[in-house]
mmCIF file of C-alpha atoms in Angstrom:
data_model
loop_
_atom_site.group_PDB
_atom_site.id
_atom_site.type_symbol
_atom_site.label_atom_id
_atom_site.label_comp_id
_atom_site.label_asym_id
_atom_site.label_seq_id
_atom_site.Cartn_x
_atom_site.Cartn_y
_atom_site.Cartn_z
ATOM 1 C CA MET W 1402 -23.700 -12.070 9.605
ATOM 2 C CA ARG W 1403 -20.426 -9.987 9.415
ATOM 3 C CA ARG W 1404 -20.721 -6.330 8.622
ATOM 4 C CA VAL W 1405 -17.999 -5.315 6.082
ATOM 5 C CA SER W 1406 -17.077 -2.054 4.660
ATOM 6 C CA ILE W 1407 -14.713 -1.567 1.758
ATOM 7 C CA LEU W 1408 -12.743 1.728 1.469
ATOM 8 C CA GLY W 1409 -11.293 2.023 -2.131
ATOM 9 C CA ALA W 1410 -13.812 -0.232 -3.712
ATOM 10 C CA THR W 1411 -13.185 0.604 -7.253
ATOM 11 C CA GLY W 1412 -9.548 -0.015 -7.277
ATOM 12 C CA SER W 1413 -7.904 -3.541 -7.755
ATOM 13 C CA ILE W 1414 -7.804 -4.360 -4.218
ATOM 14 C CA GLY W 1415 -11.420 -3.423 -3.609
ATOM 15 C CA GLN W 1416 -12.502 -5.277 -6.671
ATOM 16 C CA SER W 1417 -10.795 -8.311 -5.682
ATOM 17 C CA THR W 1418 -12.373 -7.908 -2.124
ATOM 18 C CA ILE W 1419 -15.738 -7.552 -3.659
ATOM 19 C CA ASP W 1420 -15.392 -10.752 -5.659
ATOM 20 C CA LEU W 1421 -14.704 -12.734 -2.627
ATOM 21 C CA ILE W 1422 -17.514 -11.432 -0.563
ATOM 22 C CA ALA W 1423 -19.956 -11.522 -3.531
ATOM 23 C CA ARG W 1424 -19.198 -15.573 -3.557
ATOM 24 C CA ALA W 1425 -20.810 -15.872 -0.104
ATOM 25 C CA PRO W 1426 -23.536 -13.445 0.015
ATOM 26 C CA GLY W 1427 -25.243 -14.981 3.119
ATOM 27 C CA GLU W 1428 -22.217 -14.366 5.270
ATOM 28 C CA TYR W 1429 -21.862 -10.763 4.943
ATOM 29 C CA ARG W 1430 -23.748 -7.529 5.027
ATOM 30 C CA VAL W 1431 -22.035 -4.501 3.308
ATOM 31 C CA VAL W 1432 -22.146 -1.286 5.240
ATOM 32 C CA ALA W 1433 -20.095 1.279 3.091
ATOM 33 C CA LEU W 1434 -18.273 1.221 -0.192
ATOM 34 C CA THR W 1435 -16.075 4.185 -1.161
ATOM 35 C CA GLY W 1436 -14.327 5.137 -4.402
ATOM 36 C CA GLY W 1437 -13.129 7.913 -6.522
ATOM 37 C CA GLN W 1438 -13.836 8.811 -10.199
ATOM 38 C CA ASN W 1439 -15.422 5.625 -11.259
ATOM 39 C CA ILE W 1440 -18.911 6.375 -10.182
ATOM 40 C CA ALA W 1441 -20.604 3.585 -12.435
ATOM 41 C CA ARG W 1442 -18.462 0.847 -11.016
ATOM 42 C CA LEU W 1443 -19.110 2.304 -7.459
ATOM 43 C CA ALA W 1444 -22.860 2.522 -7.971
ATOM 44 C CA ALA W 1445 -23.140 -0.870 -9.794
ATOM 45 C CA ASP W 1446 -21.267 -2.727 -6.845
ATOM 46 C CA ALA W 1447 -23.254 -0.878 -4.059
ATOM 47 C CA ARG W 1448 -26.450 -1.887 -5.662
ATOM 48 C CA ALA W 1449 -25.441 -5.577 -6.185
ATOM 49 C CA LEU W 1450 -24.212 -5.826 -2.659
ATOM 50 C CA GLY W 1451 -26.991 -3.927 -1.068
ATOM 51 C CA ALA W 1452 -24.557 -1.375 0.688
ATOM 52 C CA GLU W 1453 -25.969 1.019 3.134
ATOM 53 C CA ILE W 1454 -23.987 3.800 1.574
ATOM 54 C CA ALA W 1455 -21.697 4.621 -1.311
ATOM 55 C CA VAL W 1456 -19.371 7.418 -1.032
ATOM 56 C CA THR W 1457 -17.224 9.185 -3.619
ATOM 57 C CA ALA W 1458 -14.091 11.172 -2.710
ATOM 58 C CA ASP W 1459 -14.876 13.704 -5.360
ATOM 59 C CA GLU W 1460 -17.615 16.120 -4.103
ATOM 60 C CA ALA W 1461 -18.176 17.399 -7.744
ATOM 61 C CA ARG W 1462 -19.423 13.793 -8.498
ATOM 62 C CA LEU W 1463 -22.203 13.582 -5.760
ATOM 63 C CA ALA W 1464 -24.973 14.173 -8.330
ATOM 64 C CA ASP W 1465 -23.749 11.669 -10.625
ATOM 65 C CA LEU W 1466 -23.560 9.105 -7.879
ATOM 66 C CA ARG W 1467 -27.056 10.012 -6.432
ATOM 67 C CA ALA W 1468 -28.278 9.449 -10.077
ATOM 68 C CA ALA W 1469 -26.784 6.249 -10.397
ATOM 69 C CA LEU W 1470 -28.215 5.035 -7.191
ATOM 70 C CA ALA W 1471 -31.772 6.278 -7.528
ATOM 71 C CA GLY W 1472 -34.435 3.974 -6.457
ATOM 72 C CA SER W 1473 -31.846 1.439 -4.929
ATOM 73 C CA GLY W 1474 -32.237 2.439 -1.322
ATOM 74 C CA VAL W 1475 -28.380 3.029 -1.136
ATOM 75 C CA ALA W 1476 -27.483 6.339 0.396
ATOM 76 C CA ALA W 1477 -24.925 8.354 -1.549
ATOM 77 C CA ALA W 1478 -22.273 10.891 -0.143
ATOM 78 C CA ALA W 1479 -19.180 12.573 -1.370
ATOM 79 C CA GLY W 1480 -16.049 14.281 0.075
ATOM 80 C CA ARG W 1481 -13.446 13.703 2.773
ATOM 81 C CA ALA W 1482 -15.828 14.090 5.846
ATOM 82 C CA ALA W 1483 -18.184 11.577 4.131
ATOM 83 C CA LEU W 1484 -15.242 9.147 3.550
ATOM 84 C CA ILE W 1485 -14.283 9.354 7.313
ATOM 85 C CA GLU W 1486 -17.942 9.067 8.362
ATOM 86 C CA ALA W 1487 -18.370 5.954 6.232
ATOM 87 C CA ALA W 1488 -15.193 4.522 7.678
ATOM 88 C CA ALA W 1489 -16.455 4.963 11.376
ATOM 89 C CA ARG W 1490 -19.804 3.188 10.716
ATOM 90 C CA PRO W 1491 -20.234 0.155 13.004
ATOM 91 C CA ALA W 1492 -18.549 -2.617 10.992
ATOM 92 C CA ASP W 1493 -16.689 -5.864 12.080
ATOM 93 C CA TRP W 1494 -14.089 -5.690 9.222
ATOM 94 C CA VAL W 1495 -12.872 -2.855 7.013
ATOM 95 C CA MET W 1496 -10.807 -3.191 4.021
ATOM 96 C CA SER W 1497 -8.525 -0.059 3.773
ATOM 97 C CA ALA W 1498 -7.763 0.249 0.191
ATOM 98 C CA ILE W 1499 -7.655 3.838 -0.691
ATOM 99 C CA VAL W 1500 -4.505 4.692 -2.500
ATOM 100 C CA GLY W 1501 -1.908 7.002 -0.933
ATOM 101 C CA ALA W 1502 -1.897 9.305 2.292
ATOM 102 C CA ALA W 1503 -5.675 9.897 1.742
ATOM 103 C CA GLY W 1504 -6.287 6.488 3.329
ATOM 104 C CA LEU W 1505 -4.822 7.524 6.662
ATOM 105 C CA ALA W 1506 -7.728 9.399 8.297
ATOM 106 C CA PRO W 1507 -10.619 6.844 7.198
ATOM 107 C CA GLY W 1508 -8.320 3.963 8.458
ATOM 108 C CA LEU W 1509 -7.997 5.697 11.776
ATOM 109 C CA ALA W 1510 -11.490 6.282 11.866
ATOM 110 C CA ALA W 1511 -12.244 2.561 11.398
ATOM 111 C CA LEU W 1512 -9.831 1.767 14.204
ATOM 112 C CA GLU W 1513 -11.410 4.093 16.494
ATOM 113 C CA ALA W 1514 -14.675 2.478 15.775
ATOM 114 C CA GLY W 1515 -13.077 -0.698 16.958
ATOM 115 C CA ALA W 1516 -13.297 -2.548 13.616
ATOM 116 C CA THR W 1517 -10.768 -5.126 12.331
ATOM 117 C CA LEU W 1518 -8.744 -3.150 9.777
ATOM 118 C CA ALA W 1519 -7.497 -5.217 6.702
ATOM 119 C CA LEU W 1520 -4.654 -2.815 5.753
ATOM 120 C CA ALA W 1521 -3.718 -2.555 2.097
ATOM 121 C CA ASN W 1522 -2.992 1.252 2.296
ATOM 122 C CA LYS W 1523 0.614 0.972 3.067
ATOM 123 C CA GLU W 1524 1.054 4.721 3.088
ATOM 124 C CA SER W 1525 -0.904 4.824 6.460
ATOM 125 C CA LEU W 1526 1.967 2.978 8.261
ATOM 126 C CA VAL W 1527 4.722 4.894 6.280
ATOM 127 C CA SER W 1528 3.319 8.262 7.041
ATOM 128 C CA ALA W 1529 2.099 7.614 10.629
ATOM 129 C CA GLY W 1530 3.027 4.100 11.692
ATOM 130 C CA PRO W 1531 3.142 4.739 15.474
ATOM 131 C CA LEU W 1532 -0.069 6.680 15.421
ATOM 132 C CA VAL W 1533 -1.827 3.984 13.653
ATOM 133 C CA MET W 1534 -0.638 1.091 15.859
ATOM 134 C CA ALA W 1535 -1.306 3.363 19.001
ATOM 135 C CA THR W 1536 -4.886 4.125 17.766
ATOM 136 C CA ALA W 1537 -5.571 0.300 17.099
ATOM 137 C CA ALA W 1538 -4.210 -0.490 20.637
ATOM 138 C CA ARG W 1539 -6.090 2.191 22.381
ATOM 139 C CA HIS W 1540 -9.519 1.065 20.992
ATOM 140 C CA GLY W 1541 -8.822 -2.636 21.202
ATOM 141 C CA ALA W 1542 -8.955 -2.958 17.225
ATOM 142 C CA ARG W 1543 -7.065 -5.381 15.097
ATOM 143 C CA ILE W 1544 -5.004 -4.716 12.059
ATOM 144 C CA LEU W 1545 -4.414 -7.405 9.555
ATOM 145 C CA PRO W 1546 -1.872 -6.932 6.848
ATOM 146 C CA VAL W 1547 -3.029 -7.302 3.089
ATOM 147 C CA ASP W 1548 0.102 -6.122 1.115
ATOM 148 C CA SER W 1549 1.143 -9.516 -0.262
ATOM 149 C CA GLU W 1550 4.471 -9.337 1.253
ATOM 150 C CA HIS W 1551 3.309 -8.353 4.887
ATOM 151 C CA SER W 1552 0.711 -10.981 4.748
ATOM 152 C CA ALA W 1553 3.368 -13.413 3.759
ATOM 153 C CA ILE W 1554 5.439 -12.323 6.857
ATOM 154 C CA PHE W 1555 2.386 -12.480 9.136
ATOM 155 C CA GLN W 1556 1.751 -16.101 7.867
ATOM 156 C CA ALA W 1557 5.407 -17.012 8.207
ATOM 157 C CA LEU W 1558 5.353 -15.831 11.641
ATOM 158 C CA ALA W 1559 2.643 -18.239 12.934
ATOM 159 C CA GLY W 1560 3.544 -19.488 16.204
ATOM 160 C CA HIS W 1561 6.489 -17.033 16.574
ATOM 161 C CA ASP W 1562 6.789 -13.711 18.048
ATOM 162 C CA ALA W 1563 8.012 -10.858 15.640
ATOM 163 C CA SER W 1564 11.095 -10.459 18.137
ATOM 164 C CA ALA W 1565 12.092 -14.006 17.306
ATOM 165 C CA ALA W 1566 12.889 -13.040 13.560
ATOM 166 C CA THR W 1567 16.564 -12.381 12.868
ATOM 167 C CA ARG W 1568 16.016 -11.794 9.196
ATOM 168 C CA VAL W 1569 13.023 -10.610 7.158
ATOM 169 C CA ILE W 1570 13.259 -10.954 3.254
ATOM 170 C CA ILE W 1571 10.915 -9.001 1.196
ATOM 171 C CA THR W 1572 10.751 -10.075 -2.332
ATOM 172 C CA ALA W 1573 10.361 -7.744 -5.367
ATOM 173 C CA SER W 1574 9.529 -8.731 -9.022
ATOM 174 C CA GLY W 1575 11.982 -5.742 -10.268
ATOM 175 C CA GLY W 1576 8.913 -4.348 -12.100
ATOM 176 C CA ALA W 1577 8.868 -3.432 -15.752
ATOM 177 C CA PHE W 1578 12.494 -2.406 -16.043
ATOM 178 C CA ARG W 1579 14.395 -5.190 -14.031
ATOM 179 C CA ASP W 1580 16.214 -6.498 -17.170
ATOM 180 C CA TRP W 1581 16.795 -3.013 -18.838
ATOM 181 C CA PRO W 1582 20.263 -1.639 -19.245
ATOM 182 C CA LEU W 1583 20.759 0.923 -16.533
ATOM 183 C CA GLU W 1584 21.563 3.881 -19.043
ATOM 184 C CA ARG W 1585 18.356 3.186 -20.737
ATOM 185 C CA LEU W 1586 16.183 4.177 -17.661
ATOM 186 C CA ALA W 1587 16.508 7.766 -17.842
ATOM 187 C CA GLY W 1588 14.399 7.860 -20.878
ATOM 188 C CA ALA W 1589 11.668 5.405 -19.754
ATOM 189 C CA THR W 1590 8.004 6.394 -20.552
ATOM 190 C CA VAL W 1591 5.011 6.368 -18.423
ATOM 191 C CA ALA W 1592 3.653 3.658 -20.832
ATOM 192 C CA GLU W 1593 6.451 1.533 -20.475
ATOM 193 C CA ALA W 1594 6.683 1.909 -16.578
ATOM 194 C CA SER W 1595 2.872 1.034 -16.472
ATOM 195 C CA ASN W 1596 3.485 -2.589 -17.885
ATOM 196 C CA HIS W 1597 3.901 -5.017 -15.144
ATOM 197 C CA PRO W 1598 5.399 -8.257 -15.941
ATOM 198 C CA ASN W 1599 3.582 -10.257 -13.152
ATOM 199 C CA TRP W 1600 0.982 -8.621 -11.485
ATOM 200 C CA ASP W 1601 -2.500 -6.779 -12.507
ATOM 201 C CA MET W 1602 -2.376 -3.675 -10.843
ATOM 202 C CA GLY W 1603 -3.314 0.130 -10.926
ATOM 203 C CA GLN W 1604 -1.034 2.485 -12.929
ATOM 204 C CA ARG W 1605 0.412 4.148 -9.748
ATOM 205 C CA ILE W 1606 1.576 1.121 -7.842
ATOM 206 C CA THR W 1607 2.811 -0.494 -11.267
ATOM 207 C CA ILE W 1608 5.053 2.510 -11.731
ATOM 208 C CA ASP W 1609 6.119 2.344 -8.137
ATOM 209 C CA SER W 1610 7.158 -1.208 -8.706
ATOM 210 C CA ALA W 1611 9.297 -0.290 -11.703
ATOM 211 C CA SER W 1612 11.146 2.280 -9.503
ATOM 212 C CA MET W 1613 10.879 0.138 -6.393
ATOM 213 C CA PHE W 1614 9.530 2.768 -4.336
ATOM 214 C CA ASN W 1615 6.511 0.341 -3.406
ATOM 215 C CA LYS W 1616 9.324 -1.958 -1.946
ATOM 216 C CA ALA W 1617 10.710 1.075 -0.052
ATOM 217 C CA LEU W 1618 7.286 1.613 1.403
ATOM 218 C CA GLU W 1619 7.001 -1.780 2.326
ATOM 219 C CA MET W 1620 10.236 -1.822 4.127
ATOM 220 C CA ILE W 1621 9.297 0.954 6.298
ATOM 221 C CA GLU W 1622 5.673 -0.750 6.610
ATOM 222 C CA ALA W 1623 7.337 -3.941 7.982
ATOM 223 C CA ARG W 1624 9.304 -2.037 10.457
ATOM 224 C CA GLU W 1625 6.200 -0.213 11.665
ATOM 225 C CA PHE W 1626 3.760 -3.015 11.791
ATOM 226 C CA PHE W 1627 6.063 -5.752 13.180
ATOM 227 C CA GLY W 1628 8.466 -3.837 14.992
ATOM 228 C CA PHE W 1629 11.592 -5.251 13.092
ATOM 229 C CA ALA W 1630 15.000 -3.609 13.516
ATOM 230 C CA PRO W 1631 15.740 -1.697 10.259
ATOM 231 C CA GLU W 1632 18.996 -3.859 9.771
ATOM 232 C CA THR W 1633 17.102 -7.129 9.687
ATOM 233 C CA ILE W 1634 15.021 -6.136 6.625
ATOM 234 C CA GLU W 1635 16.191 -7.249 3.340
ATOM 235 C CA VAL W 1636 15.024 -6.970 -0.198
ATOM 236 C CA LEU W 1637 15.594 -9.530 -2.890
ATOM 237 C CA ILE W 1638 14.447 -9.540 -6.610
ATOM 238 C CA HIS W 1639 12.557 -12.621 -7.471
ATOM 239 C CA PRO W 1640 11.222 -12.319 -11.084
ATOM 240 C CA GLN W 1641 8.676 -15.183 -10.726
ATOM 241 C CA SER W 1642 6.783 -13.423 -7.869
ATOM 242 C CA LEU W 1643 5.943 -16.791 -6.240
ATOM 243 C CA VAL W 1644 7.907 -16.498 -2.960
ATOM 244 C CA HIS W 1645 6.375 -13.115 -1.435
ATOM 245 C CA ALA W 1646 8.477 -13.072 1.702
ATOM 246 C CA LEU W 1647 10.710 -14.952 3.978
ATOM 247 C CA VAL W 1648 11.324 -14.870 7.804
ATOM 248 C CA GLY W 1649 14.777 -15.995 9.273
ATOM 249 C CA PHE W 1650 15.335 -17.283 12.896
ATOM 250 C CA ALA W 1651 18.367 -17.600 15.254
ATOM 251 C CA ASP W 1652 18.949 -21.179 14.124
ATOM 252 C CA GLY W 1653 19.419 -20.227 10.503
ATOM 253 C CA GLY W 1654 16.249 -21.518 9.053
ATOM 254 C CA LEU W 1655 14.082 -19.583 6.648
ATOM 255 C CA ILE W 1656 10.141 -20.003 6.524
ATOM 256 C CA ALA W 1657 8.926 -18.724 3.116
ATOM 257 C CA HIS W 1658 5.356 -18.004 1.971
ATOM 258 C CA VAL W 1659 4.855 -19.261 -1.623
ATOM 259 C CA GLY W 1660 1.831 -18.759 -3.713
ATOM 260 C CA PRO W 1661 0.568 -17.570 -7.105
ATOM 261 C CA PRO W 1662 0.419 -13.507 -7.749
ATOM 262 C CA ASP W 1663 -3.007 -13.105 -7.020
ATOM 263 C CA MET W 1664 -4.142 -10.663 -4.237
ATOM 264 C CA ARG W 1665 -7.134 -12.556 -3.259
ATOM 265 C CA HIS W 1666 -5.032 -14.969 -1.350
ATOM 266 C CA ALA W 1667 -3.980 -12.065 1.044
ATOM 267 C CA ILE W 1668 -7.318 -10.626 1.111
ATOM 268 C CA GLY W 1669 -8.919 -13.932 1.819
ATOM 269 C CA TYR W 1670 -6.539 -14.771 4.646
ATOM 270 C CA ALA W 1671 -7.450 -11.365 6.145
ATOM 271 C CA LEU W 1672 -11.136 -11.682 5.568
ATOM 272 C CA HIS W 1673 -11.280 -15.363 7.177
ATOM 273 C CA TRP W 1674 -8.471 -14.997 9.729
ATOM 274 C CA PRO W 1675 -7.756 -16.936 12.092
ATOM 275 C CA GLU W 1676 -9.190 -19.734 9.778
ATOM 276 C CA ARG W 1677 -7.970 -20.667 6.378
ATOM 277 C CA ARG W 1678 -10.766 -21.354 3.870
ATOM 278 C CA ALA W 1679 -10.872 -22.296 0.166
ATOM 279 C CA LEU W 1680 -10.323 -19.365 -2.101
ATOM 280 C CA PRO W 1681 -10.645 -19.017 -5.984
ATOM 281 C CA VAL W 1682 -6.933 -19.173 -6.510
ATOM 282 C CA GLU W 1683 -5.228 -21.162 -8.920
ATOM 283 C CA ALA W 1684 -3.142 -23.887 -7.264
ATOM 284 C CA LEU W 1685 0.480 -23.439 -7.739
ATOM 285 C CA ASP W 1686 2.246 -26.003 -9.839
ATOM 286 C CA LEU W 1687 6.052 -25.780 -8.868
ATOM 287 C CA ALA W 1688 7.083 -28.275 -11.412
ATOM 288 C CA SER W 1689 5.700 -25.871 -14.048
ATOM 289 C CA ALA W 1690 7.133 -22.920 -12.479
ATOM 290 C CA GLY W 1691 10.612 -24.480 -12.733
ATOM 291 C CA ALA W 1692 13.439 -22.412 -11.336
ATOM 292 C CA LEU W 1693 13.092 -19.897 -8.533
ATOM 293 C CA GLU W 1694 15.459 -16.980 -9.066
ATOM 294 C CA PHE W 1695 16.810 -14.349 -6.400
ATOM 295 C CA ARG W 1696 19.235 -11.701 -6.902
ATOM 296 C CA ALA W 1697 20.218 -8.501 -4.891
ATOM 297 C CA PRO W 1698 18.880 -5.162 -6.208
ATOM 298 C CA CYS W 1699 21.249 -2.614 -7.507
ATOM 299 C CA GLU W 1700 20.643 0.608 -5.329
ATOM 300 C CA THR W 1701 22.062 2.534 -8.332
ATOM 301 C CA ARG W 1702 19.145 1.341 -10.340
ATOM 302 C CA TYR W 1703 16.762 1.588 -7.294
ATOM 303 C CA PRO W 1704 17.799 4.422 -5.112
ATOM 304 C CA ALA W 1705 14.263 4.315 -3.352
ATOM 305 C CA LEU W 1706 15.634 1.517 -1.139
ATOM 306 C CA ARG W 1707 18.533 3.718 0.130
ATOM 307 C CA LEU W 1708 16.096 6.508 0.984
ATOM 308 C CA ALA W 1709 13.840 3.977 2.986
ATOM 309 C CA ARG W 1710 16.824 3.232 5.124
ATOM 310 C CA MET W 1711 17.193 6.747 5.728
ATOM 311 C CA VAL W 1712 13.470 7.293 6.701
ATOM 312 C CA MET W 1713 13.778 4.237 9.156
ATOM 313 C CA ALA W 1714 16.874 5.766 10.626
ATOM 314 C CA GLU W 1715 15.106 9.110 11.250
ATOM 315 C CA GLY W 1716 11.733 8.084 12.435
ATOM 316 C CA GLY W 1717 9.141 10.668 13.518
ATOM 317 C CA LEU W 1718 7.762 12.620 10.530
ATOM 318 C CA ALA W 1719 10.336 11.384 7.957
ATOM 319 C CA GLY W 1720 7.788 8.728 6.790
ATOM 320 C CA ALA W 1721 5.251 11.388 6.228
ATOM 321 C CA ILE W 1722 7.725 13.437 4.325
ATOM 322 C CA PHE W 1723 8.985 10.648 2.037
ATOM 323 C CA ASN W 1724 5.460 9.273 1.128
ATOM 324 C CA ALA W 1725 4.088 12.913 0.243
ATOM 325 C CA ALA W 1726 7.169 13.633 -1.719
ATOM 326 C CA LYS W 1727 6.882 10.294 -3.574
ATOM 327 C CA GLU W 1728 3.421 10.684 -4.326
ATOM 328 C CA ARG W 1729 4.028 14.119 -5.837
ATOM 329 C CA ALA W 1730 7.121 12.814 -7.744
ATOM 330 C CA LEU W 1731 5.093 10.339 -9.316
ATOM 331 C CA ASP W 1732 2.332 12.709 -10.310
ATOM 332 C CA HIS W 1733 4.970 14.881 -12.157
ATOM 333 C CA PHE W 1734 6.592 11.714 -13.777
ATOM 334 C CA ILE W 1735 3.147 10.683 -15.127
ATOM 335 C CA ALA W 1736 2.406 14.293 -16.176
ATOM 336 C CA GLY W 1737 5.663 14.379 -18.083
ATOM 337 C CA ARG W 1738 7.224 16.945 -16.015
ATOM 338 C CA LEU W 1739 10.001 14.654 -14.505
ATOM 339 C CA GLY W 1740 12.149 11.783 -16.031
ATOM 340 C CA PHE W 1741 11.859 8.361 -14.323
ATOM 341 C CA MET W 1742 15.220 8.592 -12.771
ATOM 342 C CA ASP W 1743 14.508 12.055 -11.588
ATOM 343 C CA MET W 1744 11.979 10.892 -8.998
ATOM 344 C CA ALA W 1745 14.216 9.587 -6.244
ATOM 345 C CA PRO W 1746 16.577 12.699 -6.285
ATOM 346 C CA LEU W 1747 13.717 14.946 -5.737
ATOM 347 C CA VAL W 1748 12.264 12.810 -2.853
ATOM 348 C CA GLU W 1749 15.751 12.903 -1.285
ATOM 349 C CA GLU W 1750 15.925 16.795 -1.777
ATOM 350 C CA VAL W 1751 12.697 17.173 -0.048
ATOM 351 C CA LEU W 1752 13.645 14.838 2.683
ATOM 352 C CA GLU W 1753 16.864 16.858 3.454
ATOM 353 C CA ALA W 1754 15.039 20.229 3.375
ATOM 354 C CA LEU W 1755 12.350 19.322 5.592
ATOM 355 C CA LEU W 1756 13.963 17.134 8.222
ATOM 356 C CA ALA W 1757 16.051 20.299 8.754
ATOM 357 C CA LEU W 1758 13.206 22.186 10.073
ATOM 358 C CA PRO W 1759 12.625 22.184 13.903
ATOM 359 C CA GLU W 1760 9.018 21.273 13.404
ATOM 360 C CA ALA W 1761 9.889 18.003 11.854
ATOM 361 C CA ARG W 1762 11.652 16.864 15.071
ATOM 362 C CA GLY W 1763 10.568 15.288 18.241
ATOM 363 C CA GLY W 1764 7.153 15.629 19.734
ATOM 364 C CA THR W 1765 4.163 13.211 19.685
ATOM 365 C CA LEU W 1766 2.951 11.949 16.145
ATOM 366 C CA THR W 1767 -0.562 13.452 15.693
ATOM 367 C CA LEU W 1768 -2.942 13.372 12.603
ATOM 368 C CA ASP W 1769 -2.603 17.301 12.469
ATOM 369 C CA ARG W 1770 1.381 17.180 12.600
ATOM 370 C CA VAL W 1771 1.450 14.528 9.725
ATOM 371 C CA ALA W 1772 -1.059 16.414 7.877
ATOM 372 C CA HIS W 1773 0.957 19.653 8.082
ATOM 373 C CA MET W 1774 4.243 17.914 7.134
ATOM 374 C CA ASP W 1775 2.485 16.169 4.180
ATOM 375 C CA HIS W 1776 1.142 19.459 3.042
ATOM 376 C CA LEU W 1777 4.811 20.814 3.277
ATOM 377 C CA ALA W 1778 6.399 18.041 1.352
ATOM 378 C CA ARG W 1779 3.994 18.239 -1.471
ATOM 379 C CA GLN W 1780 4.722 22.017 -1.891
ATOM 380 C CA CYS W 1781 8.446 21.547 -1.607
ATOM 381 C CA ALA W 1782 8.287 18.763 -4.248
ATOM 382 C CA ASP W 1783 6.296 20.864 -6.604
ATOM 383 C CA GLU W 1784 8.816 23.683 -6.181
ATOM 384 C CA ALA W 1785 11.587 21.213 -6.864
ATOM 385 C CA ALA W 1786 9.841 19.804 -9.765
ATOM 386 C CA ARG W 1787 9.284 23.261 -11.226
ATOM 387 C CA ARG W 1788 13.133 24.140 -10.699
ATOM 388 C CA LYS W 1789 13.960 21.031 -12.493
ATOM 389 C CA GLN W 1790 11.649 21.687 -15.527
ATOM 390 C CA GLN W 1791 13.422 25.250 -15.718
ATOM 391 C CA GLY W 1792 16.730 24.005 -15.973
#
């Protein structure tokens, strides 16, 4: 029986993972489930799956979690240290689906324990790619990509070394505003940005899809995970969201991964790898789908893509700065303190300011250095947002 843990169990990726595991109860023993504010969902899933421990990131909700688990035999814990401890518990397979930079330390703990890490937390590789990959290598752990695009690349590369790829095309739906006139974007609201045309995701990633900050993160993630040269990584808008990525080779051929927009495919692939098993995913009817469209993204509309190339060129701590500034810019947009088109300029301002600091240059990438730069970037982003509000 495989031991599994799910970090970020109450989010959309975590819930899809639970759906797959619950369909084969005799195959899995659930070690740990972690979540945030949704205590009722976390407790219900921990009870249903017979988890050893459930952890909420919010220390103030520990009493609520204990009450919800009373009599179940499931242990309860709360806070950052408890998350890391849960991630480090012996497990064969760990889903890393905590949103944002908060997923880095628990993911590293799982790798240090030798688990296979199913990585849906793209921010880990963006903020500290070399550290994450080196940790996996040092402890003999494996990382399997779960982002639909990187799972698609992984599958398209089957039988090939990543160094054989001459082109890598990551597709993007274009998000909520792909067909809006450019001049209308400045007035886009949070509600409008939160309405994805194809995927059912959480609010933050849905807004990141509208701004294409998610695609910027995925470009950097592809660079860090597969080692692709930055100039080989391309982005195309594909409104149907059926082709998730394409990999090109020296002979000019492209291998594409095609499937419905259902994250259970990528999750199931990582869960069962190296096998392929039947999944509760609707078979794709290409005749009904009709035409597949592709178009180049406009970087005036999506400046995050240009910033991703800047980050890849800089390397080092640039990814940690970029991700932290992006997270805070999104916070300020959701809170109504920034306009939709103000996010990218704020992130660029923070990048330029912090990359000028001597402490941002050179040296070995460590968790402490990443955490320090993440803190500085958030402070800098908050100050820039205040200045913007004050005019």
